[in-house]
Coordinates of C-alpha atoms in Angstrom, one line a residue:
X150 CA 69.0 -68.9 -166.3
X151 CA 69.9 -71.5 -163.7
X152 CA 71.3 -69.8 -160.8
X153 CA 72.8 -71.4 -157.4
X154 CA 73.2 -69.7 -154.2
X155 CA 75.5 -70.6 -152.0
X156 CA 77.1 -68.6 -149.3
X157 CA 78.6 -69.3 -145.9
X158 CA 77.5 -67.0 -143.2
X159 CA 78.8 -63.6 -142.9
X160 CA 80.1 -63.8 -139.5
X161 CA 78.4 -61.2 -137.1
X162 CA 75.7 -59.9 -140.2
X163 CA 74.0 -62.6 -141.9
X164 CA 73.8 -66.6 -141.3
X165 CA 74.1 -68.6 -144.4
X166 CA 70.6 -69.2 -144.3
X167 CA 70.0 -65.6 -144.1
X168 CA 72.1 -64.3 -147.0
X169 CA 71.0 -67.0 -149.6
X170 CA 67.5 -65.8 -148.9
X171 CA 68.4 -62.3 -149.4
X172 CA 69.7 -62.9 -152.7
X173 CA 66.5 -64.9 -153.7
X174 CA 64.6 -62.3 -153.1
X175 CA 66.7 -59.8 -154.7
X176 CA 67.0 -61.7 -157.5
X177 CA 63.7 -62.9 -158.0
X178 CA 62.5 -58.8 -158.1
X179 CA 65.5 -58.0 -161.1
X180 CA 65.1 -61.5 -163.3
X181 CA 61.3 -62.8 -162.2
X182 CA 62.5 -65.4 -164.8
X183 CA 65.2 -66.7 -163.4
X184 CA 65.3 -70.5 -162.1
X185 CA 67.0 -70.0 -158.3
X186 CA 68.0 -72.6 -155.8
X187 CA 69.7 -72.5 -152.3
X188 CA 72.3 -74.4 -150.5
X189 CA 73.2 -72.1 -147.8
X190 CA 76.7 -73.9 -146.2
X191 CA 78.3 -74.6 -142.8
X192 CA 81.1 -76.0 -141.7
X193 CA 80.2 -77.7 -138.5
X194 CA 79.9 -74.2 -136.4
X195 CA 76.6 -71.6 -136.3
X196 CA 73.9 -73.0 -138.6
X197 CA 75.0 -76.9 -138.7
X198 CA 71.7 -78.1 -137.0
X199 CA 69.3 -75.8 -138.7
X200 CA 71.2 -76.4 -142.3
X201 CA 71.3 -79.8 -142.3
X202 CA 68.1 -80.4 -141.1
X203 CA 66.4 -78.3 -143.2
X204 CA 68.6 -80.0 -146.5
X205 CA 67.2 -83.5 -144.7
X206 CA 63.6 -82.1 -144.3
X207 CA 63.5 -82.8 -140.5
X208 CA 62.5 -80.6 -137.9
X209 CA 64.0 -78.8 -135.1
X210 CA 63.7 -78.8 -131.4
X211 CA 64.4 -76.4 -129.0
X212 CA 65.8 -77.8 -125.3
X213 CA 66.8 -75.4 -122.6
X214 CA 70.5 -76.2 -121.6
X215 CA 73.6 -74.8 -119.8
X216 CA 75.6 -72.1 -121.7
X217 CA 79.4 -71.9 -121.9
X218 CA 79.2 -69.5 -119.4
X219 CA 77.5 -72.0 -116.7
X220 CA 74.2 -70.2 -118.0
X221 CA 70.8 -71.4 -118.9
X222 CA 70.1 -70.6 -122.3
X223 CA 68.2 -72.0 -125.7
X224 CA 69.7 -74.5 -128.2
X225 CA 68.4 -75.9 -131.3
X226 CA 68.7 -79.7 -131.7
X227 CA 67.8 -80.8 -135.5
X228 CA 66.1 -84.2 -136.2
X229 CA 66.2 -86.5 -139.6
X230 CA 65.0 -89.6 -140.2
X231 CA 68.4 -91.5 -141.0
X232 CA 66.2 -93.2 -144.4
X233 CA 66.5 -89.5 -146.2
X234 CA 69.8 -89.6 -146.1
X235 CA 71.8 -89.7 -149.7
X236 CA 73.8 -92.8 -150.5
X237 CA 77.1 -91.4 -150.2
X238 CA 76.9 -89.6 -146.9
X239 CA 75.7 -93.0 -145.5
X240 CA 78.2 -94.7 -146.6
X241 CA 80.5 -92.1 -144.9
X242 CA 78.7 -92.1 -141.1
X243 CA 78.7 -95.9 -141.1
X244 CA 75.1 -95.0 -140.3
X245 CA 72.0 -97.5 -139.4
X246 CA 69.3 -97.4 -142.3
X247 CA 66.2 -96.7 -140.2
X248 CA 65.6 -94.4 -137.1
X249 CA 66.5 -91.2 -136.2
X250 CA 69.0 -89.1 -136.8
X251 CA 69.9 -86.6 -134.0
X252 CA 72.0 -83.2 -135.6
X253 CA 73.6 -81.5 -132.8
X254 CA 75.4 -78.0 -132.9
X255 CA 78.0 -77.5 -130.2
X256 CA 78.1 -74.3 -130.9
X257 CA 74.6 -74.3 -129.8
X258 CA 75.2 -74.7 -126.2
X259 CA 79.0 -73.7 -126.1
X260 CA 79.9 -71.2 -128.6
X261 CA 82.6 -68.4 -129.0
X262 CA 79.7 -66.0 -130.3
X263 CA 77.7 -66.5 -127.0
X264 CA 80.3 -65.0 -124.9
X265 CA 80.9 -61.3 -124.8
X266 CA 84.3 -60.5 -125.3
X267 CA 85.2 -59.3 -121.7
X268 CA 84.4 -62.7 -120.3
X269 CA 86.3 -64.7 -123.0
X270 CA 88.3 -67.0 -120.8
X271 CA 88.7 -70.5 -121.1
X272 CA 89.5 -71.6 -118.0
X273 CA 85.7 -70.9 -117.4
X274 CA 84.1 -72.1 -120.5
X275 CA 82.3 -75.2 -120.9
X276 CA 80.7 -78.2 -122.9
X277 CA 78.2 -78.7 -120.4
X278 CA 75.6 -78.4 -122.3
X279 CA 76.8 -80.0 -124.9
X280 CA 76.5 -83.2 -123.3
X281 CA 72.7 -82.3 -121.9
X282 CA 72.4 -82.5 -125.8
X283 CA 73.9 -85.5 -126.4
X284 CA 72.0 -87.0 -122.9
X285 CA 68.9 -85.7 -124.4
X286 CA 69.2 -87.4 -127.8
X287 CA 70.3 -90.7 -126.2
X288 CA 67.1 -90.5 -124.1
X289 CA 64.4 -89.7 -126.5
X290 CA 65.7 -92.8 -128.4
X291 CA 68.4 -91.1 -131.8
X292 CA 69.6 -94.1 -133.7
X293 CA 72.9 -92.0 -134.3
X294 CA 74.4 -88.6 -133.7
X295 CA 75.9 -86.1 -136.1
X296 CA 77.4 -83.2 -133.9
X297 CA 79.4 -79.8 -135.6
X298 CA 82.1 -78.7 -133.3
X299 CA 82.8 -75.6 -134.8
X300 CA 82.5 -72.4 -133.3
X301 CA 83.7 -73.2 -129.5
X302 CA 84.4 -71.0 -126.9
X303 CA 86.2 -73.8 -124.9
X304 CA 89.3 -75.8 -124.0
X305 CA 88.3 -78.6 -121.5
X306 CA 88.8 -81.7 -122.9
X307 CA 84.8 -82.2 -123.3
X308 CA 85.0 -82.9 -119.8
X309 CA 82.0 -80.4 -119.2
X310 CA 80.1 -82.7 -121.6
X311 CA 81.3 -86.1 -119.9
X312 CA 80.0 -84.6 -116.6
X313 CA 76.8 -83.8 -117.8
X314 CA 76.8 -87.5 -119.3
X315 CA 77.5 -89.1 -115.7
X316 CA 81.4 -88.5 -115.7
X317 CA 82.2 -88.0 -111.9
X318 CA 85.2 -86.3 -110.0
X319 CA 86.6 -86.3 -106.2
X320 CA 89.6 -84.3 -104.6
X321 CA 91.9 -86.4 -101.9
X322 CA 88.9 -86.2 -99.4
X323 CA 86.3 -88.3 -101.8
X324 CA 84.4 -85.3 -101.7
X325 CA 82.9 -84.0 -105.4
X326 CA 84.3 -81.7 -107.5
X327 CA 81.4 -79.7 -110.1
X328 CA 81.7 -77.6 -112.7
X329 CA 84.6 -79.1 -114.5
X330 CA 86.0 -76.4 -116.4
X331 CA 89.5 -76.1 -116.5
X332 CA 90.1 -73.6 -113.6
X333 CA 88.9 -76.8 -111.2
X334 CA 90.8 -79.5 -112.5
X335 CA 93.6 -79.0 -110.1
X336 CA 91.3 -80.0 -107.1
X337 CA 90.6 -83.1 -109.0
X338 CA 92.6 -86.4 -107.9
X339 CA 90.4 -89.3 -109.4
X340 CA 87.4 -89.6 -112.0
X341 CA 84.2 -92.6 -111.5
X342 CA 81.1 -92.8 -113.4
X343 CA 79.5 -93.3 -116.7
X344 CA 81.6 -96.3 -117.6
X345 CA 78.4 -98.8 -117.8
X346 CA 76.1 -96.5 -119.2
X347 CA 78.3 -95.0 -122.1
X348 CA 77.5 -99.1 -123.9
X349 CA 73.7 -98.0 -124.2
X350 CA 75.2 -94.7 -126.8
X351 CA 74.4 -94.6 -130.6
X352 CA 77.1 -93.8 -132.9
X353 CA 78.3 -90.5 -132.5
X354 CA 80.3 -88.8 -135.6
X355 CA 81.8 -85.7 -135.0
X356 CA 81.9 -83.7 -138.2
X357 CA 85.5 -81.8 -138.0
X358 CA 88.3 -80.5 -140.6
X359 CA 90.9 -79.4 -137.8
X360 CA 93.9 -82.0 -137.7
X361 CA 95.5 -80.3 -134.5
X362 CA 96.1 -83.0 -131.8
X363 CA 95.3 -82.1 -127.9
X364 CA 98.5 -81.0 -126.5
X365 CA 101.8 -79.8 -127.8
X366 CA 102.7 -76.7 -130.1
X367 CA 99.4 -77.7 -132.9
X368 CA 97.7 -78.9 -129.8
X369 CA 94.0 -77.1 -128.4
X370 CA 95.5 -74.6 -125.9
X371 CA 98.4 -73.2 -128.1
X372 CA 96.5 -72.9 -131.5
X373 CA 93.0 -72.0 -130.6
X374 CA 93.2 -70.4 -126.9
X375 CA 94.7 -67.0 -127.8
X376 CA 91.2 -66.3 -130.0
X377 CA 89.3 -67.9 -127.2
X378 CA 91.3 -65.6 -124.5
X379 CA 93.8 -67.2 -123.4
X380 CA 97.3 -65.4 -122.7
X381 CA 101.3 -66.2 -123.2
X382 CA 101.0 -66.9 -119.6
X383 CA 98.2 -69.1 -119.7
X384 CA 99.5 -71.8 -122.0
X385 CA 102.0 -73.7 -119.4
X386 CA 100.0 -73.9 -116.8
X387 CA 96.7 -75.1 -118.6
X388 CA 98.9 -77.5 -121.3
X389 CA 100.1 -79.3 -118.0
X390 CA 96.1 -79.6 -117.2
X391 CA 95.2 -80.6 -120.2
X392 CA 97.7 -83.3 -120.9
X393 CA 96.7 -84.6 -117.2
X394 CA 93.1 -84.3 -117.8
X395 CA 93.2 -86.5 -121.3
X396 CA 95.7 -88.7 -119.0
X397 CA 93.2 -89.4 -116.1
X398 CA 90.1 -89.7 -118.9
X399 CA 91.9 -92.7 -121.1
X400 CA 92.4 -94.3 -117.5
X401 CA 89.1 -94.6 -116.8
X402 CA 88.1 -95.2 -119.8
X403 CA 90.4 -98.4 -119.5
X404 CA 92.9 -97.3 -122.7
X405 CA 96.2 -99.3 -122.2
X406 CA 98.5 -96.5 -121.1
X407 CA 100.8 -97.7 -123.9
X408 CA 98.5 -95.5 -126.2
X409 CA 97.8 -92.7 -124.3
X410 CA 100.4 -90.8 -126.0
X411 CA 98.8 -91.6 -129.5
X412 CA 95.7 -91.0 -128.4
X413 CA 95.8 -87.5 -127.8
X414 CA 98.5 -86.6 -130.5
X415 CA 95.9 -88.4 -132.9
X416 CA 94.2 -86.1 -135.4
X417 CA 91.5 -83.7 -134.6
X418 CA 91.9 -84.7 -131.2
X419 CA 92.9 -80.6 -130.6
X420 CA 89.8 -79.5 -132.3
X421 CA 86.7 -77.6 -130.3
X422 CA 89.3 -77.8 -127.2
X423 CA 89.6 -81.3 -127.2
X424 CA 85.9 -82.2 -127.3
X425 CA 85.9 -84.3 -129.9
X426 CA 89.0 -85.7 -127.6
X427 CA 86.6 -86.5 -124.9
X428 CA 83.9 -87.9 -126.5
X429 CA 86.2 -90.6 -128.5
X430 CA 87.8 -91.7 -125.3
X431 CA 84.4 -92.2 -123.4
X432 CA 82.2 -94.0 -126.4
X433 CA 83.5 -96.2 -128.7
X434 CA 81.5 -96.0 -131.5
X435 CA 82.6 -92.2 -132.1
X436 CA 84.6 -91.5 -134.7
X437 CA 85.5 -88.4 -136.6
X438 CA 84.4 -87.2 -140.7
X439 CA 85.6 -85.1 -142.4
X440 CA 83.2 -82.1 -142.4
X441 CA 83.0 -80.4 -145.9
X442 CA 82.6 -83.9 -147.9
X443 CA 80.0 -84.7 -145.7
X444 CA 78.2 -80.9 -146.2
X445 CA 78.0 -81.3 -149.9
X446 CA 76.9 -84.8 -149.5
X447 CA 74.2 -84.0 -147.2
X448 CA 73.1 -80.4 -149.2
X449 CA 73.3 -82.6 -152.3
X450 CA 75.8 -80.2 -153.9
X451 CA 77.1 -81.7 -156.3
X452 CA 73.9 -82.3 -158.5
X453 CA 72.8 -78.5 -157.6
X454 CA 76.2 -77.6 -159.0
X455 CA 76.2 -79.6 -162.0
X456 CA 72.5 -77.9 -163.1
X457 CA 73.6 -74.2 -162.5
X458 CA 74.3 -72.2 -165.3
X459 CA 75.5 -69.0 -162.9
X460 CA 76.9 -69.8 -158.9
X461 CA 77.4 -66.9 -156.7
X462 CA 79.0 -67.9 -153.3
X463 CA 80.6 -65.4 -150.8
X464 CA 81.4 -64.9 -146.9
X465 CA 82.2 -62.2 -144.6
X466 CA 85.8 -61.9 -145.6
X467 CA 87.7 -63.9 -148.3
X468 CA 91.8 -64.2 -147.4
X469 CA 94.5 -66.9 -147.5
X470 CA 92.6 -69.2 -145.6
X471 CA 89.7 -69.0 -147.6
X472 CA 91.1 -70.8 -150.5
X473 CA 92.2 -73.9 -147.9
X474 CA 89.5 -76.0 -150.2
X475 CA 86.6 -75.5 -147.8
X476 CA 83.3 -73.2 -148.3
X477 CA 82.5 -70.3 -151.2
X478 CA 86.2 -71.5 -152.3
X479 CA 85.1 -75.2 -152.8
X480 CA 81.8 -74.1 -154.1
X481 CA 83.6 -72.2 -157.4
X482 CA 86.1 -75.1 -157.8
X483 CA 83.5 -77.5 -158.3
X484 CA 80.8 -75.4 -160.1
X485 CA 81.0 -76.7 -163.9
X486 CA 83.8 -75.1 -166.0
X487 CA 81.5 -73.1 -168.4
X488 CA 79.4 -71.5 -165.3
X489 CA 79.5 -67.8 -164.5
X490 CA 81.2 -67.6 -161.0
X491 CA 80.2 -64.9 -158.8
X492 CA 82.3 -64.3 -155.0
X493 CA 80.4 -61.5 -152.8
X494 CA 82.3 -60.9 -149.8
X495 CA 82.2 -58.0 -147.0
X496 CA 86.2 -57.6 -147.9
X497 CA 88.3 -59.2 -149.6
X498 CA 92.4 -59.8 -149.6
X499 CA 93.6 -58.9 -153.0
X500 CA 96.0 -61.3 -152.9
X501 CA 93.5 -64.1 -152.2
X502 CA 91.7 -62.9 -155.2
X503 CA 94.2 -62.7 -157.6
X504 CA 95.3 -66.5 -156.1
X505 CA 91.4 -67.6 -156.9
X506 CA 91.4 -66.0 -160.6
X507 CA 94.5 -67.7 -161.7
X508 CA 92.4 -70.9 -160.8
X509 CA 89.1 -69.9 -161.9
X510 CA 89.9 -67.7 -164.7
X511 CA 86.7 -65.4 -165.1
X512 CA 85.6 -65.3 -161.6
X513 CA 84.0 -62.3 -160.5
X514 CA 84.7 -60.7 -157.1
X515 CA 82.5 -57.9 -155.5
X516 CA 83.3 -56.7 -152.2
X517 CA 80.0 -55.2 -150.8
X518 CA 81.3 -52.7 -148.3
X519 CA 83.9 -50.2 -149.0
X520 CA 87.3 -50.7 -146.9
X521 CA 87.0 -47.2 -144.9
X522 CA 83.6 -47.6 -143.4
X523 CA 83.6 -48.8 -139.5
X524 CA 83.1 -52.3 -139.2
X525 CA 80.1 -51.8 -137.2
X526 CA 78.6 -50.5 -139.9
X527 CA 80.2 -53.1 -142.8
X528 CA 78.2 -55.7 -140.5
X529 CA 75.0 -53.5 -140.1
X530 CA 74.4 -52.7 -143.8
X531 CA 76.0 -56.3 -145.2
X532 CA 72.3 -57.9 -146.0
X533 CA 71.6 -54.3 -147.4
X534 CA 74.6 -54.0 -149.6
X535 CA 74.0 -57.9 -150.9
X536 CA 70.6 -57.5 -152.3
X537 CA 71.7 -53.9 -154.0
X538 CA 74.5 -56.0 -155.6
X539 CA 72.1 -59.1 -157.0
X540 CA 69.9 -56.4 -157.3
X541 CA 71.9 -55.1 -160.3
X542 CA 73.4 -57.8 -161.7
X543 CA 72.9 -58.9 -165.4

């Protein structure tokens, strides 16, 4: 038996990495027989780096940078040569054929997970050290950048990340203003720097499925700040900013004020609080991909799809948005018609599940934790209840 695993992570119990490996094993101690390959997923957020570098067979590099919280902390930076990667993913990066190919997490250095939940407050966050990232891949000589903006615990416009790249700001006296998260941009009255040295960048592409523009009701604050802590009464006050923020970036990024209005209602412009936003205005050859394509080019899915004779996918919990087309959802779409199809989920919507069946008739879905246990414990004992599952399985 052919079997493919491919789970997403199980968000606060097992990374993707973690859970295919756990089913390996479990497997491989029932059915010792049984041909087993990985493809643990991602979709631009916690595991990007590691995933994809891995899939390339590159190597991983640990840098000390600045937090969202303004605090020093570890991030892993992954690193490919750009001549392993496959055809079609090439084609999509508009990337060089030799070098090296930097794979930068955001969520690495800015992410929602590494902020307790009493200090969630965007007008604080930042993508500092995002751009130490970027700085640091620029310097030690990447041919191209790949960076996953999922994950963020921040909505400033990736002006943290400029002003780590050289970005500069003053108040009416000339004097400086630092730390450029949101809750200082109202001392701010001009922007300098960084607008010779940002020629000397490699292509950056910014791996993103969110279509939300900046500002306006889809825009950055209004759709993503409640779950990053913002309030009702946050969102005037901090829309204002942010549309005057993107405002004074395209200026000094010389963008013809006829298309500043474009440029921030453009697509994706809204995702990761506008970092993506930031980046694009500052470096011209950045552009956005969309992020799932790209996954199952890089993993090389497709082939490992077309050789399984049994796919089992899964994530923490499997609902309405699930079956948007991106993850374990895509993974059972594309798996070959005649393939057993397995979904292992901490919960799962029924509804979702009875929308998945009627298009993958057949499709088996286990939820590994009962509904009535604490979710402290559903997220304790997920690895646990996965390999008892696999464990069992004939």
């Amino acid at each position: 038996m052919r079997v493919l695993l491919a789970f997403d992570k199980f968000k606060g119990s097992m990374t993707a990495e973690q859970a295919c490996a756990a089913g390996r094993e479990a497997l491989q101690t029932s059915h010792g027989s049984w041909q087993i390959e990985e493809a643990p997923l991602t979709d631009g957020g916690e595991g990007f780096a590691r995933i994809l570098t891995h899939a390339l067979g590159g190597t991983i590099e640990t840098l000390r940078v600045t937090g969202p919280l303004w605090e020093p902390r570890d991030a892993e930076l992954g690193w490919a040569e750009l001549a392993q990667l496959p055809p079609d993913a090439r084609k999509r990066l508009e990337a060089p054929t030799e070098g090296k190919l930097a794979i930068i997490e955001m969520a690495q250095a800015a992410g929602f997970l590494h902020v307790p939940a009493e200090k969630r407050n965007p007008w604080h966050t930042t993508t500092y050290g995002v751009g130490e990232m970027i700085r640091h891949a620029v310097d030690a000589g990447a041919a191209a950048i790949l960076l996953g903006i999922g994950g963020s615990a921040t909505n400033d416009a990736g002006a943290g990340a400029l002003e780590a790249l050289g970005i500069k700001a003053y108040d009416r006296q000339l004097q400086p203003v630092t730390h450029l998260s949101p809750d200082q941009w109202k001392h701010i009255n001009s922007l300098g720097g960084l607008v010779n040295y940002r020629e000397q960048f490699p292509p950056i592409r910014i791996a993103c499925d969110v279509r939300n523009p900046l500002t306006g009701d889809r825009g950055a604050t209004r759709v993503f700040g409640p779950q990053k802590g913002l309030t009702e009464e946050d969102f005037p006050r901090l829309e204002r900013q942010m549309d005057k923020m993107g405002r004074r970036l395209l200026g000094l990024f010389n963008h013809p004020l006829t298309t500043h209005d474009a440029r921030m209602q453009e697509a994706g412009a809204g995702a990761a609080g506008g970092l993506g936003f930031g980046l694009r205005t500052a470096f011209p050859n950045t552009a956005f991909v969309e992020g799932f394509p790209l996954v199952v080019e890089l993993l090389r899915l497709q082939e490992k799809l077309r050789a399984a004779e049994m796919v089992i996918t899964g994530e923490g919990r499997f609902d309405a948005s699930s079956l948007e087309g991106k993850g374990p959802m895509s993974v059972l779409t594309a798996a070959p018609a005649e393939a057993r199809k397995l979904l292992l989920a901490g919960s799962l919507e029924a509804a979702a599940v009875e929308q998945a069946r009627e298009a993958l008739p057949g499709l088996e879905a286990i939820q590994l934790t009962p509904d009535e246990w604490e979710l402290e414990r559903r997220l304790a004992e997920g690895e646990a209840a996965l390999r008892k599952q696999l464990a069992v399985l004939s």
